[in-house]
mmCIF file of C-alpha atoms and ligand atoms in Angstrom:
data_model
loop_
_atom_site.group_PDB
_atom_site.id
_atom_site.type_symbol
_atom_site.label_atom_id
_atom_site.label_comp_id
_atom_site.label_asym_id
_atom_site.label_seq_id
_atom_site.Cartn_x
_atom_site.Cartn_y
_atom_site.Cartn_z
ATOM 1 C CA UNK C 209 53.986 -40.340 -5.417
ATOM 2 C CA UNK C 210 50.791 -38.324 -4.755
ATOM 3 C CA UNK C 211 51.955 -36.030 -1.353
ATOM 4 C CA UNK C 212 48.907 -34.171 0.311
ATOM 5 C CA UNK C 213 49.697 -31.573 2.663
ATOM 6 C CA UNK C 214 47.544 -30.326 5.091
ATOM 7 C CA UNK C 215 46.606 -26.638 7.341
ATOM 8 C CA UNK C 216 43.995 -25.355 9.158
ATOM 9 C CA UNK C 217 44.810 -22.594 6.546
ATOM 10 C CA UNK C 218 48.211 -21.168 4.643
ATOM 11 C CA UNK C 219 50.810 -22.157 7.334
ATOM 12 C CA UNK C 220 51.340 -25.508 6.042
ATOM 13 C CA UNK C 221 52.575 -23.892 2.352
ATOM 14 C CA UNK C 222 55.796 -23.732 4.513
ATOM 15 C CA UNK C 223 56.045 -27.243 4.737
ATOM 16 C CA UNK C 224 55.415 -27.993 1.158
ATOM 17 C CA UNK C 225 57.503 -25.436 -0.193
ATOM 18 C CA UNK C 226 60.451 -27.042 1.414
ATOM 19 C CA UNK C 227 59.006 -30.182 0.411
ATOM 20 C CA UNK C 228 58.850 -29.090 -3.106
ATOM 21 C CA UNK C 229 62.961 -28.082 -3.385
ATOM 22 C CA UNK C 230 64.048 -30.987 -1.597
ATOM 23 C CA UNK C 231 61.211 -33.664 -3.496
ATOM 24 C CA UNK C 232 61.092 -31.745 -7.309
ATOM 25 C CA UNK C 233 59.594 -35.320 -8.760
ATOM 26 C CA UNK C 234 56.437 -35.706 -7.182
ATOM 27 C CA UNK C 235 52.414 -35.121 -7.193
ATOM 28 C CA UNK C 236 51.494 -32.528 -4.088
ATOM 29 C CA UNK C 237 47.993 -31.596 -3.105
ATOM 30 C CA UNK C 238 47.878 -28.931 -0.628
ATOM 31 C CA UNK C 239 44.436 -28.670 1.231
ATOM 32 C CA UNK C 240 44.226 -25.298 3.231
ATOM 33 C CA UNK C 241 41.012 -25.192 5.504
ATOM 34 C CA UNK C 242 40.158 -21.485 5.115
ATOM 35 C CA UNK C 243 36.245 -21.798 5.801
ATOM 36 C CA UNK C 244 37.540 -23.128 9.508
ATOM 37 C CA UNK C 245 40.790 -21.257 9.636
ATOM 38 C CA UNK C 246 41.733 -20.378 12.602
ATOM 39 C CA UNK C 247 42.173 -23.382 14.511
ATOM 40 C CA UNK C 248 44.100 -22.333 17.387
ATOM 41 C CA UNK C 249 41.305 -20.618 18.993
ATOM 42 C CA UNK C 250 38.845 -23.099 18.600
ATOM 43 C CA UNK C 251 37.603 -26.347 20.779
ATOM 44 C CA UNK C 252 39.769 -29.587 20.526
ATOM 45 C CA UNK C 253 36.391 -30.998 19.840
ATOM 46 C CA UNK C 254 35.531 -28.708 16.874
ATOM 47 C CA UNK C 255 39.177 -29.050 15.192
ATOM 48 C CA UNK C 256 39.152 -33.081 15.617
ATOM 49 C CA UNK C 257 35.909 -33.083 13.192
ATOM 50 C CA UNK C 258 37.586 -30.189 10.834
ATOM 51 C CA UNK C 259 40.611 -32.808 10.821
ATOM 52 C CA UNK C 260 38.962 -35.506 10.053
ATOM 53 C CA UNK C 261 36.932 -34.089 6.963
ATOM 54 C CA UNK C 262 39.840 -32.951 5.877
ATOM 55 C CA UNK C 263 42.044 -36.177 6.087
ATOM 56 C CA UNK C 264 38.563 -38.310 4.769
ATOM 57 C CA UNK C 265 39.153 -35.662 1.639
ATOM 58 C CA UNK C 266 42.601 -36.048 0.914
ATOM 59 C CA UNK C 267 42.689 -39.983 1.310
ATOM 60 C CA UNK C 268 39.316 -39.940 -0.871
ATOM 61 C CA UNK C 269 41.728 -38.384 -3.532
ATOM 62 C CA UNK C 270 44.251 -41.204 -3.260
ATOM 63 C CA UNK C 271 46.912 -39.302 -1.242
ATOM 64 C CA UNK C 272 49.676 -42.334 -0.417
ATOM 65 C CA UNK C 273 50.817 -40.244 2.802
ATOM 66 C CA UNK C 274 49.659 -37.311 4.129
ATOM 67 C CA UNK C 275 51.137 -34.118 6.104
ATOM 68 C CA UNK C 276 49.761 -32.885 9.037
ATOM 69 C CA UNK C 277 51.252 -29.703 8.074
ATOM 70 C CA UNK C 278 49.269 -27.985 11.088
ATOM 71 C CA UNK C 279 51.071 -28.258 15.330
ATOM 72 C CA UNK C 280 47.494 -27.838 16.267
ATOM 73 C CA UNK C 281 45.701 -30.060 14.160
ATOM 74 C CA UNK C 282 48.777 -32.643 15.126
ATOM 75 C CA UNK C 283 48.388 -31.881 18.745
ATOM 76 C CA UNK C 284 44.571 -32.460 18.989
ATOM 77 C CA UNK C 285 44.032 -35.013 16.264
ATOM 78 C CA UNK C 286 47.232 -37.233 14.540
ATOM 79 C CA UNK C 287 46.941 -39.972 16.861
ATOM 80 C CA UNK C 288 43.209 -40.256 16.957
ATOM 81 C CA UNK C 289 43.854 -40.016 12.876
ATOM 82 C CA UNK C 290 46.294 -43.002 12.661
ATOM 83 C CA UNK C 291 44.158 -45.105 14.532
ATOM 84 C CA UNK C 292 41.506 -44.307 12.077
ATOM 85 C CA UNK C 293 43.032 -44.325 8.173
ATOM 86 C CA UNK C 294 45.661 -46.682 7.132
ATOM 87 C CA UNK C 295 47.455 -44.273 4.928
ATOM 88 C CA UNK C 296 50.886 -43.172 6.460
ATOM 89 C CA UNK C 297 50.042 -39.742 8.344
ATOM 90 C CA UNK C 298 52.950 -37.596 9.050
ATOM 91 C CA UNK C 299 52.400 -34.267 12.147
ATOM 92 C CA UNK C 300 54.465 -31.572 13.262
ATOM 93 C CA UNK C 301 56.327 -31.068 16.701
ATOM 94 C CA UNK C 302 58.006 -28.544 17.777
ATOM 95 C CA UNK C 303 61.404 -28.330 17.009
ATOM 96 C CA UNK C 304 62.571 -28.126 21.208
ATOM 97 C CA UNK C 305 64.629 -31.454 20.888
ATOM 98 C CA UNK C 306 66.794 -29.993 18.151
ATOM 99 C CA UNK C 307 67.122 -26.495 20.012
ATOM 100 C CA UNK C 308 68.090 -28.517 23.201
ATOM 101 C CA UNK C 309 70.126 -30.528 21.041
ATOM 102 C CA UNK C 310 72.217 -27.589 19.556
ATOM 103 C CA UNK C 311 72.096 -25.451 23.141
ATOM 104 C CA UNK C 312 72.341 -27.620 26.053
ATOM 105 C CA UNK C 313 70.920 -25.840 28.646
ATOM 106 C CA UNK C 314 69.959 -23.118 27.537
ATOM 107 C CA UNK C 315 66.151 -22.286 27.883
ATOM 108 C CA UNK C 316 63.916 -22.238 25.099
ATOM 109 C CA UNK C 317 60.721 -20.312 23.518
ATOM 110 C CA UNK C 318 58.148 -22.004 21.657
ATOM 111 C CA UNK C 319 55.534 -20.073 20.139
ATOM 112 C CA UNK C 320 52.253 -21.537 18.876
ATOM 113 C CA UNK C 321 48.701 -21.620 19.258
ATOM 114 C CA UNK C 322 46.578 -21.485 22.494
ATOM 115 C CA UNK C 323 45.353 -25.025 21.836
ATOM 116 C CA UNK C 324 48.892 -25.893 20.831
ATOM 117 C CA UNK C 325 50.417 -24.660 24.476
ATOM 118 C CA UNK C 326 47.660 -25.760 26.694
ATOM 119 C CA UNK C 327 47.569 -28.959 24.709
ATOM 120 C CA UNK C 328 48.698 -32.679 26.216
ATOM 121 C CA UNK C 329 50.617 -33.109 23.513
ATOM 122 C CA UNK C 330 53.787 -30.222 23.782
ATOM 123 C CA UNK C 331 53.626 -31.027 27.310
ATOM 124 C CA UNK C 332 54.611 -34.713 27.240
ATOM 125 C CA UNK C 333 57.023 -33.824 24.719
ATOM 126 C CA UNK C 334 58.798 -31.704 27.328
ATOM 127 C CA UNK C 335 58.561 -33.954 30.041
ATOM 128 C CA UNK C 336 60.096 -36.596 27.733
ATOM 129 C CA UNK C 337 62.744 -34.108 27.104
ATOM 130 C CA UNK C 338 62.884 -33.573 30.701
ATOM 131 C CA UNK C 339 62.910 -29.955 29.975
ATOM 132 C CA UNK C 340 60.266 -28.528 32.062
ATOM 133 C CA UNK C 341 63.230 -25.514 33.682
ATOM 134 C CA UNK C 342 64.795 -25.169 30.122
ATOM 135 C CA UNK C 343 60.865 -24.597 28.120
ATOM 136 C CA UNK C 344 58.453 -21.169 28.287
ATOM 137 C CA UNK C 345 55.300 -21.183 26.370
ATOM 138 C CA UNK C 346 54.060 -18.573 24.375
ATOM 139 C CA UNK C 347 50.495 -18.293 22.325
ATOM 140 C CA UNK C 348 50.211 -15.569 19.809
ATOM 141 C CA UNK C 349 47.202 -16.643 17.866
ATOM 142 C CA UNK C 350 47.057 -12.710 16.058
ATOM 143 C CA UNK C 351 49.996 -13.850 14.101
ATOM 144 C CA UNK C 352 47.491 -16.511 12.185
ATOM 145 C CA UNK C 353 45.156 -13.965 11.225
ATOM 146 C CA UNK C 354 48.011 -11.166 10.265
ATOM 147 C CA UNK C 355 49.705 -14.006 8.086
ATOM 148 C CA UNK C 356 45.652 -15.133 6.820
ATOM 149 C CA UNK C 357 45.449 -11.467 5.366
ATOM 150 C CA UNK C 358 48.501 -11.448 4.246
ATOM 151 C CA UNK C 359 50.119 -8.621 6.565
ATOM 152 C CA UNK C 360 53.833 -10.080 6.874
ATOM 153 C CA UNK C 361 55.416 -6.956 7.731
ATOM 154 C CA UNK C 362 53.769 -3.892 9.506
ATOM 155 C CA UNK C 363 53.899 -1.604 12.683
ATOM 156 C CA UNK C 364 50.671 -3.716 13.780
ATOM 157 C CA UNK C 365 52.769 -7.279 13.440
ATOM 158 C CA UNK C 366 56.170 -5.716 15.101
ATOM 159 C CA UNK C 367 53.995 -3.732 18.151
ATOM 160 C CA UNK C 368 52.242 -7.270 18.664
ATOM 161 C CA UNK C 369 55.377 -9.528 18.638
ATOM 162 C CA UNK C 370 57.575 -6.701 20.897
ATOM 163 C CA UNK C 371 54.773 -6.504 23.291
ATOM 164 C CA UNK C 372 54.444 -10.357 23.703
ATOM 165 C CA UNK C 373 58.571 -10.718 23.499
ATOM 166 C CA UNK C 374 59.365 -8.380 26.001
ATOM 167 C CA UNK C 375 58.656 -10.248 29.193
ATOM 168 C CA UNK C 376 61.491 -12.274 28.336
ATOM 169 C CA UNK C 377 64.893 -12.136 29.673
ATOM 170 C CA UNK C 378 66.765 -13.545 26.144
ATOM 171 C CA UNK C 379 69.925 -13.664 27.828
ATOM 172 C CA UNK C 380 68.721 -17.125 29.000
ATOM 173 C CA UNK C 381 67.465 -18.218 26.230
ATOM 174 C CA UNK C 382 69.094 -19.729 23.026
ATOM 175 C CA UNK C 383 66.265 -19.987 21.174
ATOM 176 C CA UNK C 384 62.897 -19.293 19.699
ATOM 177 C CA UNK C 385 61.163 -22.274 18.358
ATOM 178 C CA UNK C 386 58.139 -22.071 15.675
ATOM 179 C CA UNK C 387 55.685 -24.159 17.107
ATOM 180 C CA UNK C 388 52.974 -23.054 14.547
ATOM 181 C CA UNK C 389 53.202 -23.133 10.628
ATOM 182 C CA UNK C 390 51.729 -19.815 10.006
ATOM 183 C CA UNK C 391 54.638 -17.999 12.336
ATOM 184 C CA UNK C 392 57.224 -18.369 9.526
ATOM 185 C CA UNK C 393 56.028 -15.536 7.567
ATOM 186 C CA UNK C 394 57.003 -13.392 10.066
ATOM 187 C CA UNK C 395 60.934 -14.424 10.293
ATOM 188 C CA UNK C 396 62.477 -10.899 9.393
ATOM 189 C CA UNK C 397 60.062 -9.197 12.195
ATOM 190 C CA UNK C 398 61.066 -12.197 14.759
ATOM 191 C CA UNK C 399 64.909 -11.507 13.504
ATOM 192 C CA UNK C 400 64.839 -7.634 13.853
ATOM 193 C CA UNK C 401 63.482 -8.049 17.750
ATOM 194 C CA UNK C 402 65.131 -10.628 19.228
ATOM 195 C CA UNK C 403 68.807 -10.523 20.391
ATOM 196 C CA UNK C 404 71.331 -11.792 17.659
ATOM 197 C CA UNK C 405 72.166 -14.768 19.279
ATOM 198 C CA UNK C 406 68.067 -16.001 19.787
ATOM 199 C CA UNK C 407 68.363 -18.435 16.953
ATOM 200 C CA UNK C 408 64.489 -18.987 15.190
ATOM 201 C CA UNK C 409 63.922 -22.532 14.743
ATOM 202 C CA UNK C 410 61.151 -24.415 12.201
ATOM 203 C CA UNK C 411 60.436 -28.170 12.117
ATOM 204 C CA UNK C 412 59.584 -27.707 8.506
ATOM 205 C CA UNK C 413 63.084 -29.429 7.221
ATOM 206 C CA UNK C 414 62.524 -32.230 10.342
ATOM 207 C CA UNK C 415 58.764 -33.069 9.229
ATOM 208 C CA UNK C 416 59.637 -33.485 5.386
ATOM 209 C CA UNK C 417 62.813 -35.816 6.627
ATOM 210 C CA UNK C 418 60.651 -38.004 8.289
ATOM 211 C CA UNK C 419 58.108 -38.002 5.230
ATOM 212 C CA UNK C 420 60.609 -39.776 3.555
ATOM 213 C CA UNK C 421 61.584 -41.747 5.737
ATOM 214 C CA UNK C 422 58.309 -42.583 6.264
ATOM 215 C CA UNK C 423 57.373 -43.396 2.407
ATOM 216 C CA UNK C 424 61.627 -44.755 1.492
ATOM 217 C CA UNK C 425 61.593 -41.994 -1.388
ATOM 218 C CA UNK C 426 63.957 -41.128 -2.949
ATOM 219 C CA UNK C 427 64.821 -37.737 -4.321
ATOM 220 C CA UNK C 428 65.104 -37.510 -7.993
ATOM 221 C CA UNK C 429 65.423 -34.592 -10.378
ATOM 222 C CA UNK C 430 61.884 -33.871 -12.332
ATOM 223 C CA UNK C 431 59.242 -31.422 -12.272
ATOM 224 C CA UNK C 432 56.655 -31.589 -9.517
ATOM 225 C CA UNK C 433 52.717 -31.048 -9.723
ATOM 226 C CA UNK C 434 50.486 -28.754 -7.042
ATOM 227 C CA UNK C 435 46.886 -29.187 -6.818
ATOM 228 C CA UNK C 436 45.406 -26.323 -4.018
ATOM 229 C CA UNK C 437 42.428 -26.820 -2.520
ATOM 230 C CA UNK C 438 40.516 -24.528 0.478
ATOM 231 C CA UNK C 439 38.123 -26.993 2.275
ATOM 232 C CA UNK C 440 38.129 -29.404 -0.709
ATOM 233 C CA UNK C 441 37.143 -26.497 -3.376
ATOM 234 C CA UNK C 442 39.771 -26.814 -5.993
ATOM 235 C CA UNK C 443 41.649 -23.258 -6.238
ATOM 236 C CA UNK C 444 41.809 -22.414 -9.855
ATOM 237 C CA UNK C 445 40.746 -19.001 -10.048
ATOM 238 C CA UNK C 446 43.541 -16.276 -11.011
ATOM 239 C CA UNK C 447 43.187 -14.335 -7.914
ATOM 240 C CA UNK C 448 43.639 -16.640 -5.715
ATOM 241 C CA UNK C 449 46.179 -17.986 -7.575
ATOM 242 C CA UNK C 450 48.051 -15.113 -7.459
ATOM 243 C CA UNK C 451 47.475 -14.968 -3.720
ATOM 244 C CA UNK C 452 49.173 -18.372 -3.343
ATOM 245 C CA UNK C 453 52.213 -17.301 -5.304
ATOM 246 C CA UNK C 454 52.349 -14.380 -3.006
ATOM 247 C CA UNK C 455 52.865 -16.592 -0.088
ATOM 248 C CA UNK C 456 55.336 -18.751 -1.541
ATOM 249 C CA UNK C 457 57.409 -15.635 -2.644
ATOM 250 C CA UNK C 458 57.141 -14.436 0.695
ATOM 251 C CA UNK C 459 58.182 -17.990 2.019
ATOM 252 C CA UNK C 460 61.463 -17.637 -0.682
ATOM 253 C CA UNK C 461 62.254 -14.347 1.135
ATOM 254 C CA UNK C 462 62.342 -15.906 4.677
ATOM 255 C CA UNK C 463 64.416 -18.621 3.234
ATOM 256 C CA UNK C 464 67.681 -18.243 5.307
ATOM 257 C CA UNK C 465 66.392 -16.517 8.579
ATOM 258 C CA UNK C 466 67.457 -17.847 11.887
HETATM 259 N N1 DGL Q 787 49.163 -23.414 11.228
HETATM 260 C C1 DGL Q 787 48.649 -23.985 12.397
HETATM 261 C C2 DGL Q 787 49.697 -24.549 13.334
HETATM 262 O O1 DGL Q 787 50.754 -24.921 12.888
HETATM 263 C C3 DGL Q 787 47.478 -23.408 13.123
HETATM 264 C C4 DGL Q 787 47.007 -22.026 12.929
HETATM 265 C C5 DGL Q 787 45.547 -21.867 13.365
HETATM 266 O O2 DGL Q 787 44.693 -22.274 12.591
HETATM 267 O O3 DGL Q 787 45.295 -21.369 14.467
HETATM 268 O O4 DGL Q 787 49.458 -24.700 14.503
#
C-alpha cells in the first residue's frame, strides 16, 4: 500500500521510521516541506495553504492514506483537510491521554510549537481530558531549527532546553510529552536534564497504530520502498541522501529513551 508521510520539515522521519519496523512490506513517500519549514512560527493562515499543497501533492501521487506526521500542521489544518480529500488522513496529538493514563494525577509537560500551544486544538483535547490542573504548556520552537541543521547534541541545545526546563518543579510532574515531531532528536539531552522519574513520551507508536487501523493492514514480512521528497522535489542527490540517513541513524540512537 502506497503510505505518504508528511512534515513541515524532518520531524515526521520519526513517524515513518517507526512506521517502517513495524510495516517492512509497504510503499512510503515521505514529503518534508523544507522551502516552508518552520511551521511553528508561522500564521495558521500561511501553514493551512503550505498543508494543503502539500496534501494536493501527495494524493496527486496516489497516496491511499496519508500521515499528518506534523502536531502543527494537524492542529491548524487535518480537519479542514478531511473535509476536503477523500483519502484517509491520519494527524498527530499529543500523547497527554496516555501520560494521564499511565500517571493518574500527576501533572504533565507538553512541549511543541507556539502555534501548537496557543492552538484550539491541544486545548480541547485537555478539556476533554478534563486536565486543565494536571497540563503546562511549553513552546520551544529553537529545537526545530537545531534539529533542521542537524545540531542534536551541543552546549547550545542543552543551555536552551535547561533554561526553558528549569521553571518547573518536576517533582509534580510525571511526565514530559513530545508534542512536536522534530523534539525527538533531542531524547538523550531531554533524558540527561530531567529528573529520572520524568518519563519522555512520543505519539509516534500511537499515530502509526491508528494508521492501521485506519487502512485494516496487516503487517507482513517484506522489504519496504522510500521515495523523499522536499516540497514535491524528488531527493535523489547523494548529499542529501546522506543527510537523510543521518537522521534516521540518529532516530536508531534515540530508539529506547524515555
Ligand atoms: N514537526 C512539526 C510538529 O510536529 C513542526 C515543526 C515546525 O515546523 O515548526 O509540530
Amino acid at each position: 500500500m502506497k503510505l505518504a508521510f508528511f512534515d513541515s520539515g524532518i520531524g515526521g522521519l520519526s513517524v515513518l521510521h517507526h512506521a517502517m519496523k513495524i510495516l517492512p512490506h509497504e510503499e512510503f513517500i515521505f514529503f518534508a516541506d523544507e522551502d516552508n519549514v518552520p511551521y511553528g512560527t508561522k500564521t495558521p493562515e500561511q501553514v493551512l495553504k503550505f498543508v494543503d499543497e502539500a496534501i494536493a501533492f501527495l494524493v496527486a501521487q496516489k497516496s491511499e492514506a496519508i500521515v499528518v506526521a506534523c502536531n502543527t500542521a494537524t492542529s491548524v489544518a487535518v480537519r479542514k483537510m478531511r473535509e476536503k480529500y477523500s483519502v484517509p488522513i491520519i494527524g498527530m496529538e499529543p500523547a497527554i491521554k496516555l501520560a494521564l493514563d499511565k500517571f493518574p494525577n500527576r501533572k504533565v509537560l507538553v512541549a511543541a510549537t507556539p502555534i501548537t500551544v496557543t492552538g484550539k486544538k491541544i486545548h480541547q483535547l485537555i478539556e476533554r481530558l478534563n486536565a486543565q490542573d494536571l497540563t503546562e504548556l511549553l513552546a520551544l520552537p529553537n529545537l526545530v531549527e537545531f534539529a533542521e541543521r542537524q545540531e542534536f547534541c551541543s552546549a547550545a541545545v542543552e543551555n536552551y532546553l535547561r533554561r526553558e526546563l528549569t521553571k518547573y518543579d518536576f517533582e509534580k510532574f510525571s511526565s514530559l510529552v513530545l508534542g512536536c515531531t522534530h523534539f525527538n532528536y533531542f531524547k538523550d539531552t531531554f533524558r540527561k536534564i530531567l529528573p529520572e522519574h520524568v518519563r519522555i513520551i512520543d505519539g509516534n507508536a500511537g499515530t502509526v497504530k491508528e494508521l492501521i487501523r485506519r487502512t485494516n493492514l496487516k503487517p507482513r514480512e517484506g522489504l519496504s520502498t522510500v521515495k523523499f521528497f522536499y516540497s514535491g522535489r524528488e531527493v535523489t542527490d547523494g548529499l542529501e541522501m546522506k543527510r537523510l540517513e543521518k537522521y534516521m541513524q540518529r532516530l536508531d540512537e534515540m530508539e529506547g529513551i524515555s
